[in-house]
């Protein structure tokens, strides 16, 4: 007979919450801004004034003033997540021309995207990219770059694709 878990055992012994304003003047902070602020707040030791520490629903609450926090720089993981999110869930109503089927981290600064387009030759196309940099330009040009013969090679070691397009220097 399996014992049903006690909900009290599943709760962490202490929980901490951070609050930061989502607006800067008339503009909203982006998810990247919030992630960078939280990464900074959760790194190292920080001293908060007494009026910035409280309790909400039994959790310690730290009110963060973004003006006093230097946001952590974007990491390669942040850039990769941004690229993958834009390909997997674009903010347009039309389906993307280049459909993402999968991805593989080849190195900390190199990502292989497995893509398919209507115009591409039969078989899966892999595109090797560097996630940091001009992502908007890369995303806009990606469908047409997949057909560039001068950038295309074969990778016999990768059974998941018929060809590889090297976009790491694009």
CSV table of C-alpha atoms in Angstrom, one decimal:
chain,number,residue,atom,x,y,z
A,1,UNK,CA,0.0,0.0,0.0
A,2,UNK,CA,1.3,3.4,-1.0
A,3,UNK,CA,1.4,6.1,1.6
A,4,UNK,CA,-0.2,9.4,0.5
A,5,UNK,CA,2.3,12.2,0.8
A,6,UNK,CA,1.7,14.8,3.5
A,7,UNK,CA,1.2,18.2,1.9
A,8,UNK,CA,3.2,19.8,4.7
A,9,UNK,CA,6.2,17.6,3.7
A,10,UNK,CA,6.1,19.0,0.2
A,11,UNK,CA,6.4,22.6,1.3
A,12,UNK,CA,9.8,24.2,1.5
A,13,UNK,CA,10.9,25.1,5.0
A,14,UNK,CA,11.3,28.7,4.0
A,15,UNK,CA,10.2,30.5,0.9
A,16,UNK,CA,11.5,33.9,-0.3
A,17,UNK,CA,9.7,36.2,-2.7
A,18,UNK,CA,11.0,39.2,-4.5
A,19,UNK,CA,8.9,42.1,-5.7
A,20,UNK,CA,10.0,44.6,-8.3
A,21,UNK,CA,8.0,47.1,-10.3
A,22,UNK,CA,7.2,46.0,-13.8
A,23,UNK,CA,7.1,49.5,-15.2
A,24,UNK,CA,9.9,52.0,-15.8
A,25,UNK,CA,8.0,55.3,-16.4
A,26,UNK,CA,5.5,54.6,-19.2
A,27,UNK,CA,7.3,51.4,-20.5
A,28,UNK,CA,7.0,47.9,-19.2
A,29,UNK,CA,10.1,45.9,-18.3
A,30,UNK,CA,10.7,42.9,-20.6
A,31,UNK,CA,11.0,39.3,-19.3
A,32,UNK,CA,14.7,39.6,-20.0
A,33,UNK,CA,14.9,42.6,-17.7
A,34,UNK,CA,13.2,40.8,-14.9
A,35,UNK,CA,15.4,37.7,-15.3
A,36,UNK,CA,18.5,39.8,-15.3
A,37,UNK,CA,17.4,41.6,-12.1
A,38,UNK,CA,16.4,38.3,-10.4
A,39,UNK,CA,19.8,36.8,-11.4
A,40,UNK,CA,21.6,39.7,-9.7
A,41,UNK,CA,19.4,39.6,-6.6
A,42,UNK,CA,20.0,35.9,-6.2
A,43,UNK,CA,23.8,36.2,-6.6
A,44,UNK,CA,25.9,37.1,-3.7
A,45,UNK,CA,24.9,38.9,-0.5
A,46,UNK,CA,22.6,41.8,-0.5
A,47,UNK,CA,21.6,44.1,2.4
A,48,UNK,CA,18.1,45.4,2.4
A,49,UNK,CA,16.7,48.3,4.5
A,50,UNK,CA,14.1,47.3,7.1
A,51,UNK,CA,11.3,48.9,5.2
A,52,UNK,CA,12.0,46.7,2.1
A,53,UNK,CA,11.7,43.4,4.0
A,54,UNK,CA,8.3,42.0,5.0
A,55,UNK,CA,6.2,38.9,5.2
A,56,UNK,CA,3.4,37.8,2.7
A,57,UNK,CA,1.5,34.6,3.3
A,58,UNK,CA,4.2,33.3,5.6
A,59,UNK,CA,7.0,34.0,3.1
A,60,UNK,CA,9.8,36.5,3.4
A,61,UNK,CA,9.3,39.3,0.9
A,62,UNK,CA,12.1,41.5,-0.4
A,63,UNK,CA,11.1,44.6,-2.3
A,64,UNK,CA,13.7,45.2,-4.9
A,65,UNK,CA,14.4,48.7,-6.3
A,66,UNK,CA,15.6,48.1,-9.9
A,67,UNK,CA,17.3,51.5,-9.9
A,68,UNK,CA,19.8,50.2,-7.3
A,69,UNK,CA,20.4,46.8,-9.0
A,70,UNK,CA,22.9,46.3,-11.9
A,71,UNK,CA,21.2,43.7,-14.0
A,72,UNK,CA,23.2,40.6,-14.7
A,73,UNK,CA,24.4,40.3,-18.3
A,74,UNK,CA,22.6,38.0,-20.7
A,75,UNK,CA,24.1,34.5,-20.8
A,76,UNK,CA,24.3,32.1,-23.8
A,77,UNK,CA,21.4,30.2,-22.2
A,78,UNK,CA,19.3,33.3,-22.3
A,79,UNK,CA,20.1,33.9,-26.0
A,80,UNK,CA,19.4,30.3,-26.8
A,81,UNK,CA,16.0,30.3,-24.9
A,82,UNK,CA,15.1,33.5,-26.8
A,83,UNK,CA,15.9,32.0,-30.1
A,84,UNK,CA,14.1,28.7,-29.4
A,85,UNK,CA,11.0,30.5,-28.0
A,86,UNK,CA,10.8,32.7,-31.1
A,87,UNK,CA,11.0,29.7,-33.4
A,88,UNK,CA,8.7,27.5,-31.4
A,89,UNK,CA,6.1,30.1,-30.6
A,90,UNK,CA,6.3,33.0,-32.9
A,91,UNK,CA,4.3,36.1,-32.2
A,92,UNK,CA,2.8,36.2,-35.7
A,93,UNK,CA,-0.6,34.8,-36.7
A,94,UNK,CA,0.8,33.0,-39.7
A,95,UNK,CA,2.8,29.8,-39.2
A,96,UNK,CA,6.5,30.3,-39.5
A,97,UNK,CA,8.2,29.5,-42.8
A,98,UNK,CA,11.0,27.6,-41.0
A,99,UNK,CA,9.4,25.0,-38.6
A,100,UNK,CA,11.5,24.0,-35.7
A,101,UNK,CA,11.6,20.2,-35.1
A,102,UNK,CA,14.3,20.0,-32.5
A,103,UNK,CA,17.7,21.4,-31.4
A,104,UNK,CA,21.0,20.3,-30.0
A,105,UNK,CA,23.6,22.2,-28.0
A,106,UNK,CA,26.9,21.6,-29.8
A,107,UNK,CA,28.9,23.9,-27.5
A,108,UNK,CA,28.2,26.7,-25.0
A,109,UNK,CA,28.0,29.2,-27.9
A,110,UNK,CA,26.7,27.0,-30.7
A,111,UNK,CA,23.3,25.5,-31.3
A,112,UNK,CA,22.1,23.2,-34.0
A,113,UNK,CA,18.5,23.8,-35.1
A,114,UNK,CA,16.6,21.1,-36.9
A,115,UNK,CA,14.2,22.8,-39.3
A,116,UNK,CA,11.9,22.1,-42.2
A,117,UNK,CA,10.5,24.5,-44.8
A,118,UNK,CA,8.1,24.0,-47.7
A,119,UNK,CA,10.7,24.9,-50.3
A,120,UNK,CA,13.6,22.9,-48.8
A,121,UNK,CA,14.8,19.7,-50.5
A,122,UNK,CA,13.5,16.5,-48.9
A,123,UNK,CA,14.9,15.6,-45.5
A,124,UNK,CA,15.6,17.6,-42.4
A,125,UNK,CA,17.9,20.6,-42.5
A,126,UNK,CA,20.1,21.4,-39.6
A,127,UNK,CA,21.3,25.0,-39.1
A,128,UNK,CA,24.3,25.7,-36.9
A,129,UNK,CA,23.9,29.1,-35.2
A,130,UNK,CA,25.5,31.2,-32.5
A,131,UNK,CA,22.6,32.2,-30.2
A,132,UNK,CA,23.9,35.6,-29.2
A,133,UNK,CA,23.9,38.6,-31.5
A,134,UNK,CA,21.5,39.8,-34.1
A,135,UNK,CA,18.7,37.3,-33.4
A,136,UNK,CA,16.0,39.4,-35.1
A,137,UNK,CA,18.0,39.5,-38.4
A,138,UNK,CA,18.8,35.8,-38.2
A,139,UNK,CA,15.1,34.9,-37.6
A,140,UNK,CA,13.9,37.0,-40.5
A,141,UNK,CA,16.5,35.6,-42.9
A,142,UNK,CA,16.5,32.0,-41.7
A,143,UNK,CA,14.0,30.5,-44.2
A,144,UNK,CA,16.0,31.9,-47.2
A,145,UNK,CA,19.4,31.0,-45.7
A,146,UNK,CA,18.4,27.3,-45.4
A,147,UNK,CA,18.6,27.1,-49.2
A,148,UNK,CA,22.1,28.7,-49.5
A,149,UNK,CA,24.2,26.0,-51.3
A,150,UNK,CA,27.5,27.8,-50.4
A,151,UNK,CA,26.7,27.4,-46.7
A,152,UNK,CA,25.5,23.8,-47.0
A,153,UNK,CA,27.5,20.7,-46.1
A,154,UNK,CA,26.8,17.1,-45.1
A,155,UNK,CA,27.3,15.8,-41.6
A,156,UNK,CA,27.7,12.0,-41.8
A,157,UNK,CA,27.8,11.9,-38.0
A,158,UNK,CA,24.3,13.4,-37.5
A,159,UNK,CA,21.6,10.9,-38.5
A,160,UNK,CA,18.9,13.5,-37.8
A,161,UNK,CA,19.5,15.6,-40.9
A,162,UNK,CA,20.2,15.4,-44.6
A,163,UNK,CA,22.3,18.6,-44.7
A,164,UNK,CA,23.8,21.2,-42.4
A,165,UNK,CA,23.8,24.9,-43.1
A,166,UNK,CA,26.5,26.8,-41.2
A,167,UNK,CA,25.2,30.1,-40.0
A,168,UNK,CA,27.7,30.6,-37.2
A,169,UNK,CA,29.4,33.5,-38.9
A,170,UNK,CA,26.2,35.0,-40.3
